[in-house]
Amino acid sequence: MCNKNKHQLYSYFMSEENPEMREMAARICRDYLHGVWKHVTAENIILKRISGGLSNWLYNVQLPDETVPIRGEPRQVLLRLYGQIHGERALEGLITESVIFTLLSERRLGPKLHGIFPGGRIEEYIPARPLLTKELADPTLSCMIAEKMAQIHCMQVPISKEPTWLWDTMAKWLDTTRDILENIEDIDVRHLKNVNMIRIIDLDHEIKWFRSLATRHKYPVVFCHNDMQEGNILLRQNTRKPELVLIDFEYCSYNYRAFDIANHFVEWQYDYTAAEYPFFHERTGSGPTKEQKLNFVRSYLKTIGKEGPTEEERIMMEIKIFFLASHLFWGLWSIVNAKLSEIPFGYWDYAVSRLKNYQYLKEKITVCGSPTIDNIDIAKKETVVD
């Protein structure tokens, strides 16, 4: 049987139309939820598949229209079924992510956890929408995001407290990147210009150079989200005042606090809602101004109880260094996904964009700088750094 037919069969098995899937969803809800959920059946639940792939399958499960909750149970939930898990490292990552999700749920920093079972979990279904890129600059929302980030940074999570995640992840991605760039005959000819731009960079050297720079000082290490872009920040609907909920904790780990802040600021420049290739817009010049950064930093410091000009100046200096890390990190991520991901996205274009910005910022903080990725004069390019 060809892969296409296998995929079609698998998709049907996981679809809401499949009686076996409906029966499984109903059984899980009966077993792990309370109140009227104890009486739902495959025939009367409302089941809608939200998304599905190799990693997770997501479903919105609702009580029958005529059913009335009796003990405060939710009318609808999000059912998450884990996909294929390959290897001990993947299983370890899944366990860690489940622990983190549970802790964030208890602290009301993420969706409520209703149940966890072998093969998945039941989460709060949040009537919400992700923020728009331009909304990250809204002063009120920016302060709220800073507060959420600060609350996460104050958490004590039972995992390794060393900031090894950043270095280990980049080292893993670098190995994959080497293989991809050494086998360019496997790459679509349309992307070769971008590939050749990237090949002139000694990425191994850049990682070592930045690690030397970052570890020269004892920058504060905290528990970080590591991916606070607009798509992972939900704005609840139908509430009297704005309320934000964070999602997607795949990259959570102990890391340098300035990475989380700098990475968030970089995301002000990237809009991932473009309808046509490369499916993102780089919003040059849209990074936060110094005043906007201070607005965020002051809200962050107020939340952790460390207000004052000295702390403000300290964080602002840290952020300038870790803008580099954000660009280098996601540049590597994009090269890896250009080969491995089936999601339609201009990964090679995105990698070039991030690595150009990395080189430009590096030149700003070094005497001689490094060779540019191509002949474009990026020294005049506006960025998030003052």
mmCIF file of C-alpha atoms in Angstrom:
data_model
loop_
_atom_site.group_PDB
_atom_site.id
_atom_site.type_symbol
_atom_site.label_atom_id
_atom_site.label_comp_id
_atom_site.label_asym_id
_atom_site.label_seq_id
_atom_site.Cartn_x
_atom_site.Cartn_y
_atom_site.Cartn_z
ATOM 1 C CA MET A 1 0.000 0.000 0.000
ATOM 2 C CA CYS A 2 1.418 3.411 -0.950
ATOM 3 C CA ASN A 3 2.081 6.090 1.664
ATOM 4 C CA LYS A 4 -0.736 8.259 0.300
ATOM 5 C CA ASN A 5 -3.303 5.509 0.849
ATOM 6 C CA LYS A 6 -1.907 4.776 4.306
ATOM 7 C CA HIS A 7 -2.217 8.462 5.201
ATOM 8 C CA GLN A 8 -5.807 8.561 3.948
ATOM 9 C CA LEU A 9 -6.736 5.496 5.993
ATOM 10 C CA TYR A 10 -5.040 6.882 9.097
ATOM 11 C CA SER A 11 -6.779 10.236 8.620
ATOM 12 C CA TYR A 12 -10.142 8.517 8.395
ATOM 13 C CA PHE A 13 -9.453 6.421 11.499
ATOM 14 C CA MET A 14 -8.657 9.625 13.434
ATOM 15 C CA SER A 15 -11.578 11.606 11.978
ATOM 16 C CA GLU A 16 -14.746 12.557 13.837
ATOM 17 C CA GLU A 17 -16.798 10.533 11.341
ATOM 18 C CA ASN A 18 -15.202 7.245 12.376
ATOM 19 C CA PRO A 19 -17.496 5.443 14.892
ATOM 20 C CA GLU A 20 -14.453 3.946 16.657
ATOM 21 C CA MET A 21 -12.941 7.413 17.174
ATOM 22 C CA ARG A 22 -16.251 8.722 18.512
ATOM 23 C CA GLU A 23 -16.492 5.764 20.881
ATOM 24 C CA MET A 24 -12.937 6.330 22.137
ATOM 25 C CA ALA A 25 -13.538 10.045 22.684
ATOM 26 C CA ALA A 26 -16.765 9.359 24.583
ATOM 27 C CA ARG A 27 -15.108 6.661 26.725
ATOM 28 C CA ILE A 28 -12.166 8.907 27.647
ATOM 29 C CA CYS A 29 -14.528 11.736 28.628
ATOM 30 C CA ARG A 30 -16.675 9.371 30.718
ATOM 31 C CA ASP A 31 -13.621 8.016 32.531
ATOM 32 C CA TYR A 32 -11.810 11.287 33.243
ATOM 33 C CA LEU A 33 -14.528 13.924 33.593
ATOM 34 C CA HIS A 34 -17.298 14.229 36.170
ATOM 35 C CA GLY A 35 -20.979 15.160 36.369
ATOM 36 C CA VAL A 36 -23.073 14.699 33.241
ATOM 37 C CA TRP A 37 -19.972 13.644 31.279
ATOM 38 C CA LYS A 38 -20.401 10.248 32.961
ATOM 39 C CA HIS A 39 -23.399 9.612 30.695
ATOM 40 C CA VAL A 40 -22.159 10.738 27.278
ATOM 41 C CA THR A 41 -22.092 8.260 24.404
ATOM 42 C CA ALA A 42 -20.524 8.039 20.974
ATOM 43 C CA GLU A 43 -23.916 8.900 19.493
ATOM 44 C CA ASN A 44 -24.731 12.052 21.482
ATOM 45 C CA ILE A 45 -21.411 13.875 21.913
ATOM 46 C CA ILE A 46 -20.515 16.707 19.552
ATOM 47 C CA LEU A 47 -17.027 15.925 18.207
ATOM 48 C CA LYS A 48 -15.015 18.220 15.957
ATOM 49 C CA ARG A 49 -11.435 17.613 14.869
ATOM 50 C CA ILE A 50 -9.414 20.832 15.190
ATOM 51 C CA SER A 51 -6.097 19.675 13.783
ATOM 52 C CA GLY A 52 -4.100 16.530 13.236
ATOM 53 C CA GLY A 53 -0.614 15.408 12.311
ATOM 54 C CA LEU A 54 2.272 13.232 13.408
ATOM 55 C CA SER A 55 2.693 14.944 16.781
ATOM 56 C CA ASN A 56 -0.814 15.606 18.145
ATOM 57 C CA TRP A 57 -4.462 15.217 17.173
ATOM 58 C CA LEU A 58 -6.793 17.818 18.710
ATOM 59 C CA TYR A 59 -10.565 17.553 19.112
ATOM 60 C CA ASN A 60 -13.255 19.811 20.511
ATOM 61 C CA VAL A 61 -15.686 17.607 22.464
ATOM 62 C CA GLN A 62 -18.997 19.123 23.546
ATOM 63 C CA LEU A 63 -21.879 17.923 25.652
ATOM 64 C CA PRO A 64 -25.150 17.250 23.779
ATOM 65 C CA ASP A 65 -27.148 20.461 23.260
ATOM 66 C CA GLU A 66 -29.940 19.392 25.601
ATOM 67 C CA THR A 67 -27.571 18.412 28.447
ATOM 68 C CA VAL A 68 -27.211 20.793 31.399
ATOM 69 C CA PRO A 69 -24.052 20.656 33.608
ATOM 70 C CA ILE A 70 -24.918 19.868 37.239
ATOM 71 C CA ARG A 71 -21.657 20.283 39.187
ATOM 72 C CA GLY A 72 -19.771 23.036 37.424
ATOM 73 C CA GLU A 73 -18.339 20.708 34.803
ATOM 74 C CA PRO A 74 -17.342 22.293 31.486
ATOM 75 C CA ARG A 75 -19.705 22.190 28.522
ATOM 76 C CA GLN A 76 -16.782 21.531 26.165
ATOM 77 C CA VAL A 77 -13.187 20.350 26.403
ATOM 78 C CA LEU A 78 -10.121 19.961 24.239
ATOM 79 C CA LEU A 79 -9.089 16.331 23.757
ATOM 80 C CA ARG A 80 -5.417 15.941 22.851
ATOM 81 C CA LEU A 81 -4.179 12.574 21.554
ATOM 82 C CA TYR A 82 -0.429 12.174 21.287
ATOM 83 C CA GLY A 83 0.905 11.054 17.938
ATOM 84 C CA GLN A 84 3.901 8.913 17.159
ATOM 85 C CA ILE A 85 6.591 8.862 19.848
ATOM 86 C CA HIS A 86 9.990 7.700 18.669
ATOM 87 C CA GLY A 87 12.823 7.000 21.077
ATOM 88 C CA GLU A 88 13.634 7.569 24.719
ATOM 89 C CA ARG A 89 14.396 11.277 24.244
ATOM 90 C CA ALA A 90 10.965 11.913 22.710
ATOM 91 C CA LEU A 91 9.258 10.080 25.576
ATOM 92 C CA GLU A 92 11.303 12.029 28.126
ATOM 93 C CA GLY A 93 10.306 15.271 26.396
ATOM 94 C CA LEU A 94 6.640 14.292 26.495
ATOM 95 C CA ILE A 95 6.794 13.538 30.231
ATOM 96 C CA THR A 96 8.535 16.847 30.911
ATOM 97 C CA GLU A 97 5.975 18.759 28.831
ATOM 98 C CA SER A 98 3.126 17.078 30.739
ATOM 99 C CA VAL A 99 4.632 18.064 34.086
ATOM 100 C CA ILE A 100 5.089 21.647 32.894
ATOM 101 C CA PHE A 101 1.528 21.805 31.548
ATOM 102 C CA THR A 102 0.198 20.562 34.893
ATOM 103 C CA LEU A 103 2.143 23.162 36.879
ATOM 104 C CA LEU A 104 1.094 26.008 34.581
ATOM 105 C CA SER A 105 -2.507 24.834 34.822
ATOM 106 C CA GLU A 106 -2.392 24.884 38.630
ATOM 107 C CA ARG A 107 -1.003 28.433 38.583
ATOM 108 C CA ARG A 108 -3.619 29.513 36.018
ATOM 109 C CA LEU A 109 -0.924 30.526 33.552
ATOM 110 C CA GLY A 110 -2.166 28.133 30.890
ATOM 111 C CA PRO A 111 -5.308 26.150 30.035
ATOM 112 C CA LYS A 112 -6.862 24.136 32.871
ATOM 113 C CA LEU A 113 -5.974 20.442 32.930
ATOM 114 C CA HIS A 114 -9.085 18.271 33.258
ATOM 115 C CA GLY A 115 -7.475 14.871 32.920
ATOM 116 C CA ILE A 116 -4.359 13.029 31.833
ATOM 117 C CA PHE A 117 -4.321 9.469 30.502
ATOM 118 C CA PRO A 118 -1.939 7.137 28.636
ATOM 119 C CA GLY A 119 -1.827 8.563 25.145
ATOM 120 C CA GLY A 120 -3.116 12.062 25.771
ATOM 121 C CA ARG A 121 -4.861 14.556 28.025
ATOM 122 C CA ILE A 122 -8.087 16.562 28.382
ATOM 123 C CA GLU A 123 -7.635 20.334 28.529
ATOM 124 C CA GLU A 124 -9.796 23.380 28.965
ATOM 125 C CA TYR A 125 -11.270 24.507 25.665
ATOM 126 C CA ILE A 126 -10.673 28.242 25.485
ATOM 127 C CA PRO A 127 -12.957 30.418 23.338
ATOM 128 C CA ALA A 128 -10.164 32.705 22.255
ATOM 129 C CA ARG A 129 -8.110 33.945 19.362
ATOM 130 C CA PRO A 130 -4.351 34.377 19.007
ATOM 131 C CA LEU A 131 -3.034 37.917 19.093
ATOM 132 C CA LEU A 132 -2.178 39.676 15.865
ATOM 133 C CA THR A 133 1.450 40.669 15.338
ATOM 134 C CA LYS A 134 0.564 44.363 15.440
ATOM 135 C CA GLU A 135 -1.209 43.863 18.795
ATOM 136 C CA LEU A 136 2.083 42.993 20.500
ATOM 137 C CA ALA A 137 2.814 46.732 20.439
ATOM 138 C CA ASP A 138 -0.437 47.645 22.219
ATOM 139 C CA PRO A 139 0.736 49.202 25.542
ATOM 140 C CA THR A 140 -1.932 47.462 27.652
ATOM 141 C CA LEU A 141 -1.450 44.050 26.068
ATOM 142 C CA SER A 142 2.339 44.419 26.191
ATOM 143 C CA CYS A 143 2.223 44.990 29.949
ATOM 144 C CA MET A 144 -0.064 41.971 30.356
ATOM 145 C CA ILE A 145 2.349 39.816 28.341
ATOM 146 C CA ALA A 146 5.226 41.037 30.521
ATOM 147 C CA GLU A 147 3.280 40.043 33.640
ATOM 148 C CA LYS A 148 2.573 36.562 32.252
ATOM 149 C CA MET A 149 6.219 36.106 31.339
ATOM 150 C CA ALA A 150 7.357 37.261 34.772
ATOM 151 C CA GLN A 151 4.982 34.827 36.474
ATOM 152 C CA ILE A 152 6.415 31.965 34.443
ATOM 153 C CA HIS A 153 9.956 33.110 35.247
ATOM 154 C CA CYS A 154 9.151 32.928 38.962
ATOM 155 C CA MET A 155 8.086 29.280 38.776
ATOM 156 C CA GLN A 156 10.105 26.488 40.358
ATOM 157 C CA VAL A 157 9.844 23.456 38.081
ATOM 158 C CA PRO A 158 11.259 19.995 38.963
ATOM 159 C CA ILE A 159 13.613 19.747 35.967
ATOM 160 C CA SER A 160 17.287 20.584 35.469
ATOM 161 C CA LYS A 161 18.006 24.195 36.438
ATOM 162 C CA GLU A 162 21.073 24.506 34.206
ATOM 163 C CA PRO A 163 20.698 26.549 30.986
ATOM 164 C CA THR A 164 21.788 23.636 28.813
ATOM 165 C CA TRP A 165 18.601 23.508 26.723
ATOM 166 C CA LEU A 166 19.667 26.378 24.463
ATOM 167 C CA TRP A 167 23.093 24.896 23.710
ATOM 168 C CA ASP A 168 21.914 21.280 23.453
ATOM 169 C CA THR A 169 19.108 22.193 21.072
ATOM 170 C CA MET A 170 21.337 24.275 18.810
ATOM 171 C CA ALA A 171 23.971 21.515 18.776
ATOM 172 C CA LYS A 172 21.324 18.964 17.745
ATOM 173 C CA TRP A 173 19.972 21.239 15.029
ATOM 174 C CA LEU A 174 23.492 22.029 13.826
ATOM 175 C CA ASP A 175 24.148 18.323 13.204
ATOM 176 C CA THR A 176 20.996 18.089 11.090
ATOM 177 C CA THR A 177 21.831 21.353 9.334
ATOM 178 C CA ARG A 178 25.265 20.036 8.318
ATOM 179 C CA ASP A 179 23.661 16.990 6.708
ATOM 180 C CA ILE A 180 21.153 19.140 4.837
ATOM 181 C CA LEU A 181 23.721 21.638 3.543
ATOM 182 C CA GLU A 182 26.112 18.859 2.480
ATOM 183 C CA ASN A 183 23.436 17.214 0.355
ATOM 184 C CA ILE A 184 22.086 20.123 -1.650
ATOM 185 C CA GLU A 185 21.234 17.819 -4.563
ATOM 186 C CA ASP A 186 18.184 16.841 -2.487
ATOM 187 C CA ILE A 187 17.027 20.468 -2.230
ATOM 188 C CA ASP A 188 14.521 22.038 -4.619
ATOM 189 C CA VAL A 189 16.384 24.145 -7.174
ATOM 190 C CA ARG A 190 14.110 27.090 -6.352
ATOM 191 C CA HIS A 191 15.766 27.367 -2.943
ATOM 192 C CA LEU A 192 19.416 27.080 -4.021
ATOM 193 C CA LYS A 193 20.067 30.841 -3.918
ATOM 194 C CA ASN A 194 19.023 30.956 -0.251
ATOM 195 C CA VAL A 195 20.901 27.726 0.484
ATOM 196 C CA ASN A 196 24.121 29.109 -1.007
ATOM 197 C CA MET A 197 23.733 32.301 1.031
ATOM 198 C CA ILE A 198 23.538 30.208 4.193
ATOM 199 C CA ARG A 199 26.426 27.898 3.245
ATOM 200 C CA ILE A 200 28.950 30.769 3.409
ATOM 201 C CA ILE A 201 28.293 31.100 7.149
ATOM 202 C CA ASP A 202 30.319 28.990 9.547
ATOM 203 C CA LEU A 203 27.389 28.163 11.830
ATOM 204 C CA ASP A 204 29.519 26.027 14.141
ATOM 205 C CA HIS A 205 31.831 29.002 14.701
ATOM 206 C CA GLU A 206 28.885 31.356 15.265
ATOM 207 C CA ILE A 207 27.372 29.121 17.932
ATOM 208 C CA LYS A 208 30.704 28.810 19.725
ATOM 209 C CA TRP A 209 31.298 32.552 19.441
ATOM 210 C CA PHE A 210 27.903 33.416 20.874
ATOM 211 C CA ARG A 211 28.179 30.827 23.641
ATOM 212 C CA SER A 212 31.494 32.360 24.673
ATOM 213 C CA LEU A 213 29.848 35.783 24.725
ATOM 214 C CA ALA A 214 26.789 34.629 26.678
ATOM 215 C CA THR A 215 28.679 32.615 29.295
ATOM 216 C CA ARG A 216 31.218 35.349 29.948
ATOM 217 C CA HIS A 217 28.770 36.854 32.426
ATOM 218 C CA LYS A 218 26.407 35.164 34.870
ATOM 219 C CA TYR A 219 23.172 36.187 33.220
ATOM 220 C CA PRO A 220 20.093 35.219 35.277
ATOM 221 C CA VAL A 221 18.655 31.798 34.475
ATOM 222 C CA VAL A 222 14.918 31.200 35.046
ATOM 223 C CA PHE A 223 12.171 28.921 33.838
ATOM 224 C CA CYS A 224 11.257 30.251 30.371
ATOM 225 C CA HIS A 225 8.520 29.767 27.802
ATOM 226 C CA ASN A 226 11.046 30.338 24.971
ATOM 227 C CA ASP A 227 8.455 30.890 22.230
ATOM 228 C CA MET A 228 6.212 33.794 23.244
ATOM 229 C CA GLN A 229 5.150 34.841 19.775
ATOM 230 C CA GLU A 230 1.657 36.111 19.029
ATOM 231 C CA GLY A 231 0.318 32.717 17.943
ATOM 232 C CA ASN A 232 1.014 31.305 21.402
ATOM 233 C CA ILE A 233 -0.713 34.156 23.256
ATOM 234 C CA LEU A 234 -4.496 33.817 23.266
ATOM 235 C CA LEU A 235 -6.965 36.623 23.982
ATOM 236 C CA ARG A 236 -10.067 35.211 25.657
ATOM 237 C CA GLN A 237 -13.349 36.066 23.984
ATOM 238 C CA ASN A 238 -16.495 37.336 25.696
ATOM 239 C CA THR A 239 -14.763 38.745 28.782
ATOM 240 C CA ARG A 240 -15.331 42.137 30.405
ATOM 241 C CA LYS A 241 -11.656 43.051 30.302
ATOM 242 C CA PRO A 242 -8.740 41.669 28.277
ATOM 243 C CA GLU A 243 -7.443 38.332 29.557
ATOM 244 C CA LEU A 244 -4.496 36.462 28.090
ATOM 245 C CA VAL A 245 -3.725 32.741 28.159
ATOM 246 C CA LEU A 246 -0.428 31.218 27.079
ATOM 247 C CA ILE A 247 -0.279 27.984 25.103
ATOM 248 C CA ASP A 248 2.297 25.727 23.421
ATOM 249 C CA PHE A 249 4.844 24.772 26.065
ATOM 250 C CA GLU A 250 6.950 22.578 23.774
ATOM 251 C CA TYR A 251 10.082 24.701 24.230
ATOM 252 C CA CYS A 252 9.710 25.452 27.953
ATOM 253 C CA SER A 253 12.913 24.956 29.933
ATOM 254 C CA TYR A 254 15.352 26.729 32.189
ATOM 255 C CA ASN A 255 17.109 29.340 30.105
ATOM 256 C CA TYR A 256 18.527 32.841 30.232
ATOM 257 C CA ARG A 257 15.693 35.224 31.076
ATOM 258 C CA ALA A 258 16.919 37.701 28.464
ATOM 259 C CA PHE A 259 16.381 35.104 25.729
ATOM 260 C CA ASP A 260 12.660 34.983 26.508
ATOM 261 C CA ILE A 261 12.323 38.776 26.503
ATOM 262 C CA ALA A 262 14.523 39.400 23.461
ATOM 263 C CA ASN A 263 12.850 36.601 21.525
ATOM 264 C CA HIS A 264 9.433 38.124 22.226
ATOM 265 C CA PHE A 265 10.620 41.521 20.986
ATOM 266 C CA VAL A 266 11.987 40.007 17.772
ATOM 267 C CA GLU A 267 8.558 38.524 17.079
ATOM 268 C CA TRP A 268 7.177 42.061 16.729
ATOM 269 C CA GLN A 269 8.913 42.037 13.341
ATOM 270 C CA TYR A 270 7.447 38.809 11.953
ATOM 271 C CA ASP A 271 3.867 38.255 10.792
ATOM 272 C CA TYR A 272 3.042 34.611 10.012
ATOM 273 C CA THR A 273 -0.404 35.192 8.504
ATOM 274 C CA ALA A 274 0.672 35.838 4.893
ATOM 275 C CA ALA A 275 -1.607 33.928 2.519
ATOM 276 C CA GLU A 276 1.047 33.411 -0.155
ATOM 277 C CA TYR A 277 4.644 32.174 -0.237
ATOM 278 C CA PRO A 278 6.790 32.541 1.837
ATOM 279 C CA PHE A 279 3.801 32.724 4.239
ATOM 280 C CA PHE A 280 5.355 35.367 6.475
ATOM 281 C CA HIS A 281 6.076 39.077 6.335
ATOM 282 C CA GLU A 282 9.191 40.608 7.835
ATOM 283 C CA ARG A 283 7.948 43.919 9.183
ATOM 284 C CA THR A 284 11.210 45.840 8.948
ATOM 285 C CA GLY A 285 11.292 48.718 11.411
ATOM 286 C CA SER A 286 8.416 47.327 13.510
ATOM 287 C CA GLY A 287 10.534 46.254 16.451
ATOM 288 C CA PRO A 288 9.881 47.962 19.785
ATOM 289 C CA THR A 289 11.311 51.390 20.461
ATOM 290 C CA LYS A 290 13.338 52.024 23.595
ATOM 291 C CA GLU A 291 10.213 53.406 25.282
ATOM 292 C CA GLN A 292 8.200 50.326 24.348
ATOM 293 C CA LYS A 293 10.919 48.035 25.684
ATOM 294 C CA LEU A 294 11.000 49.974 28.944
ATOM 295 C CA ASN A 295 7.221 49.770 29.216
ATOM 296 C CA PHE A 296 7.506 45.983 28.997
ATOM 297 C CA VAL A 297 10.549 45.712 31.283
ATOM 298 C CA ARG A 298 8.994 47.892 33.992
ATOM 299 C CA SER A 299 5.852 45.769 34.041
ATOM 300 C CA TYR A 300 8.026 42.645 34.180
ATOM 301 C CA LEU A 301 10.119 43.991 37.086
ATOM 302 C CA LYS A 302 7.043 45.180 38.980
ATOM 303 C CA THR A 303 5.615 41.650 38.794
ATOM 304 C CA ILE A 304 8.773 40.051 40.204
ATOM 305 C CA GLY A 305 9.218 42.828 42.796
ATOM 306 C CA LYS A 306 12.535 44.229 41.541
ATOM 307 C CA GLU A 307 11.689 47.697 40.287
ATOM 308 C CA GLY A 308 14.296 50.400 39.796
ATOM 309 C CA PRO A 309 16.521 52.042 37.176
ATOM 310 C CA THR A 310 19.470 49.758 37.949
ATOM 311 C CA GLU A 311 17.472 46.622 37.169
ATOM 312 C CA GLU A 312 15.948 48.264 34.096
ATOM 313 C CA GLU A 313 19.386 49.104 32.720
ATOM 314 C CA ARG A 314 20.669 45.620 33.493
ATOM 315 C CA ILE A 315 17.862 43.875 31.612
ATOM 316 C CA MET A 316 18.098 46.262 28.663
ATOM 317 C CA MET A 317 21.785 45.374 28.284
ATOM 318 C CA GLU A 318 21.055 41.634 28.560
ATOM 319 C CA ILE A 319 18.385 41.881 25.889
ATOM 320 C CA LYS A 320 20.800 43.420 23.373
ATOM 321 C CA ILE A 321 23.020 40.353 23.662
ATOM 322 C CA PHE A 322 20.213 37.813 23.420
ATOM 323 C CA PHE A 323 18.640 39.292 20.301
ATOM 324 C CA LEU A 324 21.551 37.475 18.676
ATOM 325 C CA ALA A 325 20.537 34.191 20.272
ATOM 326 C CA SER A 326 16.966 34.467 19.021
ATOM 327 C CA HIS A 327 18.024 34.968 15.405
ATOM 328 C CA LEU A 328 20.664 32.231 15.500
ATOM 329 C CA PHE A 329 18.351 29.743 17.244
ATOM 330 C CA TRP A 330 15.369 30.143 14.908
ATOM 331 C CA GLY A 331 17.639 30.374 11.886
ATOM 332 C CA LEU A 332 18.867 26.851 12.657
ATOM 333 C CA TRP A 333 15.311 25.711 13.410
ATOM 334 C CA SER A 334 14.171 26.935 10.010
ATOM 335 C CA ILE A 335 16.936 25.108 8.124
ATOM 336 C CA VAL A 336 16.037 21.856 9.887
ATOM 337 C CA ASN A 337 12.338 22.285 9.152
ATOM 338 C CA ALA A 338 13.010 23.165 5.521
ATOM 339 C CA LYS A 339 13.967 19.520 5.157
ATOM 340 C CA LEU A 340 11.726 17.798 7.688
ATOM 341 C CA SER A 341 8.466 19.738 7.893
ATOM 342 C CA GLU A 342 5.469 19.163 5.623
ATOM 343 C CA ILE A 343 3.852 22.458 6.670
ATOM 344 C CA PRO A 344 3.789 24.964 3.789
ATOM 345 C CA PHE A 345 6.157 27.741 4.861
ATOM 346 C CA GLY A 346 9.142 29.535 3.343
ATOM 347 C CA TYR A 347 11.673 27.979 5.674
ATOM 348 C CA TRP A 348 14.716 28.853 3.554
ATOM 349 C CA ASP A 349 13.574 32.465 3.197
ATOM 350 C CA TYR A 350 12.943 32.652 6.928
ATOM 351 C CA ALA A 351 16.354 31.173 7.750
ATOM 352 C CA VAL A 352 18.054 33.774 5.538
ATOM 353 C CA SER A 353 16.059 36.565 7.187
ATOM 354 C CA ARG A 354 16.976 35.463 10.710
ATOM 355 C CA LEU A 355 20.645 34.895 9.894
ATOM 356 C CA LYS A 356 20.948 38.256 8.129
ATOM 357 C CA ASN A 357 19.622 39.938 11.233
ATOM 358 C CA TYR A 358 21.987 37.898 13.375
ATOM 359 C CA GLN A 359 24.987 39.061 11.316
ATOM 360 C CA TYR A 360 23.869 42.676 11.359
ATOM 361 C CA LEU A 361 23.480 42.694 15.139
ATOM 362 C CA LYS A 362 26.788 40.905 15.594
ATOM 363 C CA GLU A 363 28.503 43.604 13.550
ATOM 364 C CA LYS A 364 26.988 46.239 15.823
ATOM 365 C CA ILE A 365 28.569 44.782 18.947
ATOM 366 C CA THR A 366 31.953 43.771 17.530
ATOM 367 C CA VAL A 367 34.776 45.870 16.151
ATOM 368 C CA CYS A 368 35.275 44.111 12.840
ATOM 369 C CA GLY A 369 32.111 42.068 12.487
ATOM 370 C CA SER A 370 31.783 39.093 10.167
ATOM 371 C CA PRO A 371 31.129 38.677 6.413
ATOM 372 C CA THR A 372 27.575 39.463 5.394
ATOM 373 C CA ILE A 373 25.333 36.705 4.100
ATOM 374 C CA ASP A 374 25.254 38.300 0.650
ATOM 375 C CA ASN A 375 25.939 41.621 -1.004
ATOM 376 C CA ILE A 376 22.828 43.323 0.349
ATOM 377 C CA ASP A 377 23.689 46.356 2.439
ATOM 378 C CA ILE A 378 21.959 45.343 5.634
ATOM 379 C CA ALA A 379 23.845 47.854 7.730
ATOM 380 C CA LYS A 380 21.096 50.376 6.993
ATOM 381 C CA LYS A 381 18.351 47.980 7.978
ATOM 382 C CA GLU A 382 16.220 48.954 10.938
ATOM 383 C CA THR A 383 16.142 46.372 13.720
ATOM 384 C CA VAL A 384 14.893 45.971 17.261
ATOM 385 C CA VAL A 385 18.202 47.127 18.735
ATOM 386 C CA ASP A 386 18.712 50.805 19.477
#
